[in-house]
mmCIF file of C-alpha atoms in Angstrom:
data_model
loop_
_atom_site.group_PDB
_atom_site.id
_atom_site.type_symbol
_atom_site.label_atom_id
_atom_site.label_comp_id
_atom_site.label_asym_id
_atom_site.label_seq_id
_atom_site.Cartn_x
_atom_site.Cartn_y
_atom_site.Cartn_z
ATOM 1 C CA UNK A 1 0.000 0.000 0.000
ATOM 2 C CA UNK A 2 0.877 3.669 -0.467
ATOM 3 C CA UNK A 3 0.581 5.538 2.821
ATOM 4 C CA UNK A 4 0.157 9.292 3.185
ATOM 5 C CA UNK A 5 -0.146 11.002 6.591
ATOM 6 C CA UNK A 6 -0.254 7.584 8.211
ATOM 7 C CA UNK A 7 -3.267 6.629 6.112
ATOM 8 C CA UNK A 8 -3.344 4.204 3.156
ATOM 9 C CA UNK A 9 -4.394 6.023 0.009
ATOM 10 C CA UNK A 10 -3.568 3.438 -2.703
ATOM 11 C CA UNK A 11 -2.693 -0.205 -3.228
ATOM 12 C CA UNK A 12 -0.227 -1.772 -5.650
ATOM 13 C CA UNK A 13 -1.307 -4.105 -8.447
ATOM 14 C CA UNK A 14 0.679 -6.343 -10.778
ATOM 15 C CA UNK A 15 2.204 -4.489 -13.700
ATOM 16 C CA UNK A 16 4.301 -5.372 -16.735
ATOM 17 C CA UNK A 17 7.289 -6.348 -14.547
ATOM 18 C CA UNK A 18 8.153 -6.372 -10.875
ATOM 19 C CA UNK A 19 9.720 -2.885 -11.083
ATOM 20 C CA UNK A 20 6.603 -1.312 -12.641
ATOM 21 C CA UNK A 21 3.509 -1.974 -10.507
ATOM 22 C CA UNK A 22 0.172 -0.318 -11.186
ATOM 23 C CA UNK A 23 -1.599 1.831 -8.563
ATOM 24 C CA UNK A 24 -5.245 1.745 -7.507
ATOM 25 C CA UNK A 25 -6.797 4.381 -5.203
ATOM 26 C CA UNK A 26 -8.385 3.390 -1.938
ATOM 27 C CA UNK A 27 -11.689 5.108 -1.092
ATOM 28 C CA UNK A 28 -12.886 8.522 -2.335
ATOM 29 C CA UNK A 29 -15.363 6.878 -4.652
ATOM 30 C CA UNK A 30 -17.647 9.941 -4.439
ATOM 31 C CA UNK A 31 -14.896 12.235 -5.803
ATOM 32 C CA UNK A 32 -15.057 13.370 -9.443
ATOM 33 C CA UNK A 33 -13.344 11.050 -11.934
ATOM 34 C CA UNK A 34 -10.840 13.729 -13.011
ATOM 35 C CA UNK A 35 -9.673 14.261 -9.421
ATOM 36 C CA UNK A 36 -9.402 10.531 -8.855
ATOM 37 C CA UNK A 37 -7.326 10.174 -12.029
ATOM 38 C CA UNK A 38 -4.967 12.952 -10.948
ATOM 39 C CA UNK A 39 -4.608 11.409 -7.500
ATOM 40 C CA UNK A 40 -3.908 7.993 -9.006
ATOM 41 C CA UNK A 41 -1.246 9.438 -11.338
ATOM 42 C CA UNK A 42 0.334 11.254 -8.410
ATOM 43 C CA UNK A 43 0.504 8.038 -6.350
ATOM 44 C CA UNK A 44 1.924 6.073 -9.287
ATOM 45 C CA UNK A 45 4.615 8.727 -9.844
ATOM 46 C CA UNK A 46 5.500 8.551 -6.157
ATOM 47 C CA UNK A 47 5.996 4.762 -6.386
ATOM 48 C CA UNK A 48 8.116 5.147 -9.516
ATOM 49 C CA UNK A 49 10.309 7.864 -8.002
ATOM 50 C CA UNK A 50 10.766 5.930 -4.763
ATOM 51 C CA UNK A 51 11.807 2.824 -6.683
ATOM 52 C CA UNK A 52 14.260 4.790 -8.842
ATOM 53 C CA UNK A 53 15.704 6.443 -5.721
ATOM 54 C CA UNK A 54 16.329 3.185 -3.849
ATOM 55 C CA UNK A 55 17.203 1.073 -6.886
ATOM 56 C CA UNK A 56 18.797 3.476 -9.392
ATOM 57 C CA UNK A 57 20.986 0.921 -11.180
ATOM 58 C CA UNK A 58 18.228 -1.618 -11.742
ATOM 59 C CA UNK A 59 15.775 1.109 -12.775
ATOM 60 C CA UNK A 60 18.223 2.521 -15.332
ATOM 61 C CA UNK A 61 19.099 -0.959 -16.585
ATOM 62 C CA UNK A 62 15.408 -1.730 -17.071
ATOM 63 C CA UNK A 63 14.938 1.377 -19.192
ATOM 64 C CA UNK A 64 18.112 1.058 -21.297
ATOM 65 C CA UNK A 65 18.985 -2.641 -21.384
ATOM 66 C CA UNK A 66 18.038 -2.997 -25.026
ATOM 67 C CA UNK A 67 20.291 -0.095 -26.032
ATOM 68 C CA UNK A 68 23.072 -0.628 -23.471
ATOM 69 C CA UNK A 69 26.580 -1.132 -24.833
ATOM 70 C CA UNK A 70 27.043 -4.639 -23.453
ATOM 71 C CA UNK A 71 28.477 -7.755 -25.175
ATOM 72 C CA UNK A 72 26.261 -10.796 -25.586
ATOM 73 C CA UNK A 73 27.315 -12.768 -22.490
ATOM 74 C CA UNK A 74 27.412 -9.670 -20.286
ATOM 75 C CA UNK A 75 23.994 -8.575 -21.543
ATOM 76 C CA UNK A 76 22.581 -11.982 -20.681
ATOM 77 C CA UNK A 77 23.926 -11.804 -17.131
ATOM 78 C CA UNK A 78 22.535 -8.304 -16.654
ATOM 79 C CA UNK A 79 19.110 -9.481 -17.815
ATOM 80 C CA UNK A 80 19.204 -12.434 -15.397
ATOM 81 C CA UNK A 81 20.105 -10.206 -12.438
ATOM 82 C CA UNK A 82 17.346 -7.781 -13.385
ATOM 83 C CA UNK A 83 14.801 -10.601 -13.584
ATOM 84 C CA UNK A 84 15.916 -12.155 -10.287
ATOM 85 C CA UNK A 85 15.652 -8.894 -8.336
ATOM 86 C CA UNK A 86 19.103 -8.810 -6.766
ATOM 87 C CA UNK A 87 21.456 -11.803 -7.237
ATOM 88 C CA UNK A 88 21.922 -15.016 -9.207
ATOM 89 C CA UNK A 89 23.931 -18.101 -8.268
ATOM 90 C CA UNK A 90 26.690 -18.896 -10.803
ATOM 91 C CA UNK A 91 27.716 -22.208 -9.227
ATOM 92 C CA UNK A 92 25.095 -24.142 -11.159
ATOM 93 C CA UNK A 93 25.808 -22.654 -14.573
ATOM 94 C CA UNK A 94 26.899 -25.329 -17.034
ATOM 95 C CA UNK A 95 29.111 -24.575 -18.818
ATOM 96 C CA UNK A 96 30.586 -21.993 -16.427
ATOM 97 C CA UNK A 97 30.236 -18.354 -17.444
ATOM 98 C CA UNK A 98 33.413 -16.905 -18.962
ATOM 99 C CA UNK A 99 33.763 -13.115 -18.807
ATOM 100 C CA UNK A 100 36.671 -11.016 -20.003
ATOM 101 C CA UNK A 101 38.001 -8.046 -18.061
ATOM 102 C CA UNK A 102 36.272 -5.673 -20.477
ATOM 103 C CA UNK A 103 32.925 -7.419 -19.980
ATOM 104 C CA UNK A 104 33.246 -7.276 -16.200
ATOM 105 C CA UNK A 105 34.059 -3.569 -16.338
ATOM 106 C CA UNK A 106 31.102 -2.953 -18.634
ATOM 107 C CA UNK A 107 28.746 -4.680 -16.187
ATOM 108 C CA UNK A 108 30.281 -2.754 -13.314
ATOM 109 C CA UNK A 109 29.394 0.478 -15.109
ATOM 110 C CA UNK A 110 25.755 -0.617 -15.059
ATOM 111 C CA UNK A 111 25.809 -1.521 -11.353
ATOM 112 C CA UNK A 112 26.313 -5.296 -11.715
ATOM 113 C CA UNK A 113 29.175 -7.171 -10.051
ATOM 114 C CA UNK A 114 30.293 -10.641 -11.102
ATOM 115 C CA UNK A 115 32.577 -12.951 -9.175
ATOM 116 C CA UNK A 116 33.361 -16.570 -8.442
ATOM 117 C CA UNK A 117 29.962 -17.676 -7.153
ATOM 118 C CA UNK A 118 27.469 -14.886 -7.869
ATOM 119 C CA UNK A 119 26.412 -11.977 -10.043
ATOM 120 C CA UNK A 120 24.543 -9.322 -8.079
ATOM 121 C CA UNK A 121 23.596 -5.655 -7.775
ATOM 122 C CA UNK A 122 25.445 -4.135 -4.787
ATOM 123 C CA UNK A 123 22.666 -1.604 -4.213
ATOM 124 C CA UNK A 124 20.327 -4.413 -3.174
ATOM 125 C CA UNK A 125 22.357 -5.453 -0.109
ATOM 126 C CA UNK A 126 20.902 -2.764 2.182
ATOM 127 C CA UNK A 127 17.864 -3.370 4.412
ATOM 128 C CA UNK A 128 15.619 -0.676 2.862
ATOM 129 C CA UNK A 129 16.253 -1.953 -0.646
ATOM 130 C CA UNK A 130 15.707 -5.559 0.405
ATOM 131 C CA UNK A 131 12.358 -4.696 1.983
ATOM 132 C CA UNK A 132 11.217 -2.766 -1.109
ATOM 133 C CA UNK A 133 12.169 -5.606 -3.460
ATOM 134 C CA UNK A 134 10.355 -8.129 -1.257
ATOM 135 C CA UNK A 135 7.115 -6.071 -1.393
ATOM 136 C CA UNK A 136 7.376 -5.505 -5.145
ATOM 137 C CA UNK A 137 7.880 -9.245 -5.768
ATOM 138 C CA UNK A 138 4.965 -10.034 -3.488
ATOM 139 C CA UNK A 139 2.739 -7.809 -5.630
ATOM 140 C CA UNK A 140 4.080 -9.139 -8.915
ATOM 141 C CA UNK A 141 3.706 -12.810 -7.915
ATOM 142 C CA UNK A 142 0.474 -12.203 -5.964
ATOM 143 C CA UNK A 143 1.881 -14.159 -3.027
ATOM 144 C CA UNK A 144 3.256 -13.508 0.410
ATOM 145 C CA UNK A 145 7.038 -13.187 0.491
ATOM 146 C CA UNK A 146 9.305 -13.704 3.463
ATOM 147 C CA UNK A 147 11.660 -10.841 4.312
ATOM 148 C CA UNK A 148 15.248 -11.449 5.418
ATOM 149 C CA UNK A 149 16.309 -10.318 8.905
ATOM 150 C CA UNK A 150 17.367 -6.684 8.877
ATOM 151 C CA UNK A 151 21.109 -6.270 8.307
ATOM 152 C CA UNK A 152 21.851 -10.002 8.503
ATOM 153 C CA UNK A 153 25.005 -11.201 6.741
ATOM 154 C CA UNK A 154 23.594 -14.708 6.901
ATOM 155 C CA UNK A 155 20.730 -16.500 8.604
ATOM 156 C CA UNK A 156 19.358 -20.042 8.806
ATOM 157 C CA UNK A 157 17.354 -20.882 5.703
ATOM 158 C CA UNK A 158 14.223 -22.162 7.378
ATOM 159 C CA UNK A 159 11.323 -23.866 5.690
ATOM 160 C CA UNK A 160 9.491 -21.526 3.342
ATOM 161 C CA UNK A 161 12.562 -19.956 1.792
ATOM 162 C CA UNK A 162 13.173 -20.797 -1.842
ATOM 163 C CA UNK A 163 16.277 -20.028 -3.858
ATOM 164 C CA UNK A 164 14.261 -17.562 -5.956
ATOM 165 C CA UNK A 165 12.981 -15.643 -2.919
ATOM 166 C CA UNK A 166 16.493 -15.558 -1.445
ATOM 167 C CA UNK A 167 17.987 -14.333 -4.717
ATOM 168 C CA UNK A 168 15.354 -11.582 -4.924
ATOM 169 C CA UNK A 169 16.714 -10.154 -1.672
ATOM 170 C CA UNK A 170 20.391 -10.672 -2.521
ATOM 171 C CA UNK A 171 21.077 -13.962 -0.698
ATOM 172 C CA UNK A 172 22.428 -17.312 -1.880
ATOM 173 C CA UNK A 173 21.821 -20.697 -0.302
ATOM 174 C CA UNK A 174 24.945 -22.392 1.136
ATOM 175 C CA UNK A 175 23.989 -25.576 2.889
ATOM 176 C CA UNK A 176 21.761 -24.761 5.860
ATOM 177 C CA UNK A 177 22.350 -21.009 5.702
ATOM 178 C CA UNK A 178 21.469 -18.116 3.414
ATOM 179 C CA UNK A 179 24.491 -15.865 2.853
ATOM 180 C CA UNK A 180 24.413 -12.390 1.346
ATOM 181 C CA UNK A 181 25.889 -12.436 -2.156
ATOM 182 C CA UNK A 182 28.630 -9.879 -1.541
ATOM 183 C CA UNK A 183 29.804 -11.705 1.601
ATOM 184 C CA UNK A 184 29.717 -15.056 -0.183
ATOM 185 C CA UNK A 185 31.992 -13.552 -2.833
ATOM 186 C CA UNK A 186 34.389 -12.288 -0.173
ATOM 187 C CA UNK A 187 34.566 -15.744 1.418
ATOM 188 C CA UNK A 188 35.210 -17.339 -1.978
ATOM 189 C CA UNK A 189 38.046 -14.865 -2.541
ATOM 190 C CA UNK A 190 39.615 -15.772 0.826
ATOM 191 C CA UNK A 191 39.384 -19.495 0.046
ATOM 192 C CA UNK A 192 41.032 -18.979 -3.325
ATOM 193 C CA UNK A 193 43.775 -16.969 -1.627
ATOM 194 C CA UNK A 194 44.532 -19.837 0.788
ATOM 195 C CA UNK A 195 44.737 -22.286 -2.078
ATOM 196 C CA UNK A 196 47.165 -20.135 -4.035
ATOM 197 C CA UNK A 197 49.360 -19.686 -0.968
ATOM 198 C CA UNK A 198 49.473 -23.464 -0.482
ATOM 199 C CA UNK A 199 50.417 -24.014 -4.122
ATOM 200 C CA UNK A 200 48.311 -27.166 -4.373
ATOM 201 C CA UNK A 201 44.764 -28.434 -3.970
ATOM 202 C CA UNK A 202 45.303 -29.171 -0.270
ATOM 203 C CA UNK A 203 45.157 -26.231 2.118
ATOM 204 C CA UNK A 204 43.990 -25.036 5.516
ATOM 205 C CA UNK A 205 41.034 -22.746 6.182
ATOM 206 C CA UNK A 206 41.170 -20.934 9.528
ATOM 207 C CA UNK A 207 38.009 -20.871 11.608
ATOM 208 C CA UNK A 208 38.211 -17.069 11.742
ATOM 209 C CA UNK A 209 36.871 -16.892 8.177
ATOM 210 C CA UNK A 210 33.440 -17.829 9.523
ATOM 211 C CA UNK A 211 33.093 -14.275 10.816
ATOM 212 C CA UNK A 212 33.126 -12.957 7.239
ATOM 213 C CA UNK A 213 29.690 -14.433 6.627
ATOM 214 C CA UNK A 214 28.440 -14.100 10.228
ATOM 215 C CA UNK A 215 28.265 -17.858 10.528
ATOM 216 C CA UNK A 216 28.598 -19.902 13.745
ATOM 217 C CA UNK A 217 31.417 -22.432 13.835
ATOM 218 C CA UNK A 218 29.236 -25.539 13.858
ATOM 219 C CA UNK A 219 27.552 -24.497 10.581
ATOM 220 C CA UNK A 220 30.719 -23.230 8.885
ATOM 221 C CA UNK A 221 31.782 -26.726 7.815
ATOM 222 C CA UNK A 222 28.553 -27.178 5.848
ATOM 223 C CA UNK A 223 28.969 -23.731 4.304
ATOM 224 C CA UNK A 224 32.444 -24.685 3.066
ATOM 225 C CA UNK A 225 31.108 -27.915 1.602
ATOM 226 C CA UNK A 226 28.492 -25.887 -0.263
ATOM 227 C CA UNK A 227 31.369 -23.831 -1.686
ATOM 228 C CA UNK A 228 32.602 -27.001 -3.408
ATOM 229 C CA UNK A 229 35.121 -28.116 -0.771
ATOM 230 C CA UNK A 230 35.571 -31.524 0.824
ATOM 231 C CA UNK A 231 37.582 -32.422 3.946
ATOM 232 C CA UNK A 232 40.992 -33.835 3.062
ATOM 233 C CA UNK A 233 42.433 -34.560 6.518
ATOM 234 C CA UNK A 234 40.917 -34.682 9.998
ATOM 235 C CA UNK A 235 42.588 -34.295 13.356
ATOM 236 C CA UNK A 236 43.192 -37.691 14.942
ATOM 237 C CA UNK A 237 42.193 -36.560 18.438
ATOM 238 C CA UNK A 238 39.392 -34.041 17.958
ATOM 239 C CA UNK A 239 38.115 -35.114 14.534
ATOM 240 C CA UNK A 240 38.115 -31.509 13.334
ATOM 241 C CA UNK A 241 38.961 -30.859 9.698
ATOM 242 C CA UNK A 242 42.598 -29.825 9.290
ATOM 243 C CA UNK A 243 42.891 -29.454 5.523
ATOM 244 C CA UNK A 244 40.454 -29.018 2.668
ATOM 245 C CA UNK A 245 40.478 -29.562 -1.068
ATOM 246 C CA UNK A 246 38.168 -28.786 -3.968
ATOM 247 C CA UNK A 247 36.051 -31.525 -5.444
ATOM 248 C CA UNK A 248 37.056 -33.065 -8.740
ATOM 249 C CA UNK A 249 36.257 -30.751 -11.646
ATOM 250 C CA UNK A 250 35.377 -27.897 -9.308
ATOM 251 C CA UNK A 251 37.694 -24.919 -8.863
ATOM 252 C CA UNK A 252 37.190 -21.474 -7.268
ATOM 253 C CA UNK A 253 36.585 -19.795 -10.619
ATOM 254 C CA UNK A 254 34.257 -22.525 -11.862
ATOM 255 C CA UNK A 255 36.698 -23.935 -14.388
ATOM 256 C CA UNK A 256 37.196 -27.682 -14.741
ATOM 257 C CA UNK A 257 40.398 -29.212 -13.439
ATOM 258 C CA UNK A 258 43.184 -29.727 -15.914
ATOM 259 C CA UNK A 259 43.981 -33.146 -17.245
ATOM 260 C CA UNK A 260 47.069 -34.882 -15.830
ATOM 261 C CA UNK A 261 50.203 -33.689 -17.503
ATOM 262 C CA UNK A 262 52.403 -36.007 -19.498
ATOM 263 C CA UNK A 263 55.729 -37.141 -17.979
ATOM 264 C CA UNK A 264 58.227 -34.320 -18.080
ATOM 265 C CA UNK A 265 61.906 -34.378 -18.890
ATOM 266 C CA UNK A 266 64.763 -32.973 -16.912
ATOM 267 C CA UNK A 267 64.276 -29.556 -15.359
ATOM 268 C CA UNK A 268 60.491 -29.944 -15.188
ATOM 269 C CA UNK A 269 60.066 -29.355 -18.906
ATOM 270 C CA UNK A 270 58.302 -31.734 -21.248
ATOM 271 C CA UNK A 271 60.663 -33.708 -23.526
ATOM 272 C CA UNK A 272 61.291 -32.054 -26.837
ATOM 273 C CA UNK A 273 61.270 -33.663 -30.236
ATOM 274 C CA UNK A 274 59.834 -37.048 -31.071
ATOM 275 C CA UNK A 275 59.359 -39.695 -28.469
ATOM 276 C CA UNK A 276 62.274 -42.011 -27.738
ATOM 277 C CA UNK A 277 60.615 -45.363 -28.367
ATOM 278 C CA UNK A 278 63.612 -47.452 -27.372
ATOM 279 C CA UNK A 279 67.277 -47.163 -26.603
ATOM 280 C CA UNK A 280 68.291 -46.820 -30.230
ATOM 281 C CA UNK A 281 65.739 -44.107 -30.823
ATOM 282 C CA UNK A 282 64.074 -46.191 -33.548
ATOM 283 C CA UNK A 283 60.403 -46.734 -33.945
ATOM 284 C CA UNK A 284 59.221 -50.148 -32.654
ATOM 285 C CA UNK A 285 58.409 -52.795 -35.267
ATOM 286 C CA UNK A 286 54.874 -52.956 -36.573
ATOM 287 C CA UNK A 287 52.765 -55.671 -35.064
ATOM 288 C CA UNK A 288 51.351 -56.830 -38.403
ATOM 289 C CA UNK A 289 52.954 -60.280 -38.683
ATOM 290 C CA UNK A 290 55.593 -59.128 -41.162
ATOM 291 C CA UNK A 291 53.013 -58.246 -43.808
ATOM 292 C CA UNK A 292 53.847 -55.359 -46.145
ATOM 293 C CA UNK A 293 51.955 -52.123 -46.060
ATOM 294 C CA UNK A 294 48.626 -52.444 -47.930
ATOM 295 C CA UNK A 295 49.502 -49.607 -50.310
ATOM 296 C CA UNK A 296 52.899 -51.126 -51.112
ATOM 297 C CA UNK A 297 51.335 -54.569 -51.601
ATOM 298 C CA UNK A 298 48.807 -53.189 -54.090
ATOM 299 C CA UNK A 299 51.562 -51.364 -55.995
ATOM 300 C CA UNK A 300 53.603 -54.581 -56.215
ATOM 301 C CA UNK A 301 50.560 -56.488 -57.514
ATOM 302 C CA UNK A 302 49.957 -53.901 -60.228
ATOM 303 C CA UNK A 303 53.616 -54.004 -61.287
ATOM 304 C CA UNK A 304 53.537 -57.815 -61.486
ATOM 305 C CA UNK A 305 50.326 -57.706 -63.516
ATOM 306 C CA UNK A 306 51.878 -55.309 -66.021
ATOM 307 C CA UNK A 307 54.946 -57.533 -66.251
ATOM 308 C CA UNK A 308 52.898 -60.660 -67.082
ATOM 309 C CA UNK A 309 50.504 -58.899 -69.466
ATOM 310 C CA UNK A 310 51.042 -60.396 -73.004
ATOM 311 C CA UNK A 311 49.675 -57.226 -74.604
ATOM 312 C CA UNK A 312 52.282 -55.116 -72.913
ATOM 313 C CA UNK A 313 54.838 -54.013 -75.611
ATOM 314 C CA UNK A 314 57.613 -54.123 -73.075
ATOM 315 C CA UNK A 315 56.881 -57.798 -72.382
ATOM 316 C CA UNK A 316 57.681 -58.682 -76.046
ATOM 317 C CA UNK A 317 60.940 -56.756 -75.920
ATOM 318 C CA UNK A 318 61.874 -58.470 -72.694
ATOM 319 C CA UNK A 319 61.825 -61.890 -74.458
ATOM 320 C CA UNK A 320 64.478 -60.700 -76.968
ATOM 321 C CA UNK A 321 66.941 -59.738 -74.287
ATOM 322 C CA UNK A 322 69.721 -62.304 -73.605
ATOM 323 C CA UNK A 323 69.693 -63.943 -70.253
ATOM 324 C CA UNK A 324 72.184 -62.561 -67.847
ATOM 325 C CA UNK A 325 75.058 -64.948 -66.999
ATOM 326 C CA UNK A 326 75.409 -65.926 -63.388
ATOM 327 C CA UNK A 327 77.841 -63.760 -61.445
ATOM 328 C CA UNK A 328 81.398 -65.082 -61.221
ATOM 329 C CA UNK A 329 82.592 -66.170 -57.812
ATOM 330 C CA UNK A 330 85.020 -63.830 -56.217
ATOM 331 C CA UNK A 331 88.663 -64.944 -56.064
ATOM 332 C CA UNK A 332 90.120 -65.582 -52.681
ATOM 333 C CA UNK A 333 92.935 -63.233 -51.962
ATOM 334 C CA UNK A 334 96.233 -64.845 -50.932
ATOM 335 C CA UNK A 335 98.309 -63.490 -48.142
ATOM 336 C CA UNK A 336 101.639 -62.112 -49.263
ATOM 337 C CA UNK A 337 104.786 -63.324 -47.436
ATOM 338 C CA UNK A 338 108.426 -62.350 -47.640
ATOM 339 C CA UNK A 339 110.488 -65.108 -49.324
ATOM 340 C CA UNK A 340 114.172 -65.796 -48.308
ATOM 341 C CA UNK A 341 116.916 -65.099 -50.813
ATOM 342 C CA UNK A 342 118.041 -68.698 -51.448
ATOM 343 C CA UNK A 343 117.746 -71.387 -54.055
ATOM 344 C CA UNK A 344 115.288 -73.269 -51.914
ATOM 345 C CA UNK A 345 112.944 -70.311 -52.001
ATOM 346 C CA UNK A 346 112.356 -70.935 -55.702
ATOM 347 C CA UNK A 347 110.519 -74.136 -54.901
ATOM 348 C CA UNK A 348 106.839 -73.666 -53.842
ATOM 349 C CA UNK A 349 106.037 -74.921 -50.388
ATOM 350 C CA UNK A 350 103.069 -76.959 -51.620
ATOM 351 C CA UNK A 351 105.035 -78.697 -54.482
ATOM 352 C CA UNK A 352 108.305 -79.727 -52.768
ATOM 353 C CA UNK A 353 109.240 -81.251 -49.468
ATOM 354 C CA UNK A 354 111.515 -79.273 -47.270
ATOM 355 C CA UNK A 355 113.734 -81.087 -44.776
ATOM 356 C CA UNK A 356 113.278 -80.308 -41.125
ATOM 357 C CA UNK A 357 116.646 -78.606 -40.888
ATOM 358 C CA UNK A 358 115.921 -76.572 -43.964
ATOM 359 C CA UNK A 359 112.576 -75.578 -42.467
ATOM 360 C CA UNK A 360 114.246 -74.420 -39.287
ATOM 361 C CA UNK A 361 116.754 -72.416 -41.251
ATOM 362 C CA UNK A 362 114.045 -70.894 -43.379
ATOM 363 C CA UNK A 363 111.967 -70.014 -40.338
ATOM 364 C CA UNK A 364 114.950 -68.351 -38.761
ATOM 365 C CA UNK A 365 115.658 -66.290 -41.847
ATOM 366 C CA UNK A 366 112.031 -65.366 -42.576
ATOM 367 C CA UNK A 367 110.502 -62.630 -40.374
ATOM 368 C CA UNK A 368 106.915 -63.663 -41.220
ATOM 369 C CA UNK A 369 105.721 -67.015 -39.942
ATOM 370 C CA UNK A 370 104.637 -69.423 -42.697
ATOM 371 C CA UNK A 371 102.521 -72.397 -41.631
ATOM 372 C CA UNK A 372 104.142 -75.747 -42.482
ATOM 373 C CA UNK A 373 102.123 -78.247 -44.535
ATOM 374 C CA UNK A 374 100.373 -80.979 -42.639
ATOM 375 C CA UNK A 375 102.146 -83.788 -44.571
ATOM 376 C CA UNK A 376 105.419 -83.405 -46.475
ATOM 377 C CA UNK A 377 105.817 -85.191 -49.779
ATOM 378 C CA UNK A 378 108.401 -88.069 -49.695
ATOM 379 C CA UNK A 379 111.838 -87.294 -51.049
ATOM 380 C CA UNK A 380 112.690 -89.294 -54.170
ATOM 381 C CA UNK A 381 116.078 -90.921 -54.711
ATOM 382 C CA UNK A 382 116.743 -89.060 -57.899
ATOM 383 C CA UNK A 383 115.958 -85.658 -56.427
ATOM 384 C CA UNK A 384 119.026 -83.473 -56.343
ATOM 385 C CA UNK A 385 120.275 -82.464 -52.973
ATOM 386 C CA UNK A 386 120.304 -78.825 -52.279
ATOM 387 C CA UNK A 387 123.142 -77.749 -50.070
ATOM 388 C CA UNK A 388 122.090 -75.616 -47.138
ATOM 389 C CA UNK A 389 124.483 -73.433 -45.284
ATOM 390 C CA UNK A 390 125.193 -74.615 -41.776
ATOM 391 C CA UNK A 391 123.733 -78.110 -42.364
ATOM 392 C CA UNK A 392 125.504 -81.215 -40.884
ATOM 393 C CA UNK A 393 125.492 -84.841 -41.943
ATOM 394 C CA UNK A 394 123.339 -85.703 -38.936
ATOM 395 C CA UNK A 395 120.764 -83.291 -40.182
ATOM 396 C CA UNK A 396 120.578 -85.078 -43.552
ATOM 397 C CA UNK A 397 119.848 -88.364 -41.853
ATOM 398 C CA UNK A 398 117.207 -86.786 -39.709
ATOM 399 C CA UNK A 399 115.591 -85.277 -42.774
ATOM 400 C CA UNK A 400 115.596 -88.661 -44.606
#
């Protein structure tokens, strides 16, 4: 109702949207129609001016959203905040909303803040604004609406509170408690700070952070779980949570966790170049049973077909060519040896027998060792004797 001098003079009716209710006069039915119309217009202007005074950003956004210089994603977020009344929960958006720095600044110019868990209008966090929005939504939805405790940073979300009614007054549901959107963002920032300081997804959260959202200690654990955290380690004696971590595929900024990195080389860097399949650096053999590549096999079949084709002109010419002789066997190279300067050296070792004394003399005079034949040929009676220097008659008998 619209009250003047402590007396109700008009009531609000549903309009085109929750920010634009219609006004109907109460009483004064006997007054002339023109006076009633002027009084109604005056009451409607009062409601419009009061709304624009308490909610200037949302009122301006409602009038100029279609012409506002906002990118597509940012425009969509602004429309959602305007429809909700005060705040929207970004934790359930799938895929997560991605905003650039320019888009965030553009929304900030229109009175909309975006963060890790929420997008909200800061002007709606004050008690007077919250009460006005609650009454306007009650008129628009033609239903009674619960009003948040005055100045509460958080309060127990009792039965009767829905996420839509909480969002209309700037609150988000975190487990058993409703937390004001700006305070929920501050808590999310503090949690992200602790994680970055730890350098890993395992970090401590001091109990003092519960005061940020005006939350008692026994309910703070459930609030943290609603932020996407899970206990990682408990105290053995007291059972209290010592360290926390984020759930799989849930990070402070809403982005999915990265996939595990591949094994890195020395110095923490990934190995460069192609993979070293084995010690020799060669690619492992193909597990195809020794069969040739299909493309190579088809090419070989086509070549063989052309070779055996009787209509092929090259096949007729091939019959006129002489057959190639078989390759000659390679000659075995003989090892060169230094021969002694004597008459006995003129006789080949394989063709003549050399007495034992002569062999010893030859071995002594020859620097290169020459293997003796396995069996010496017998000396014939008619063979001429070859005198050897230093030989004795006993040697001749031994040689015979």
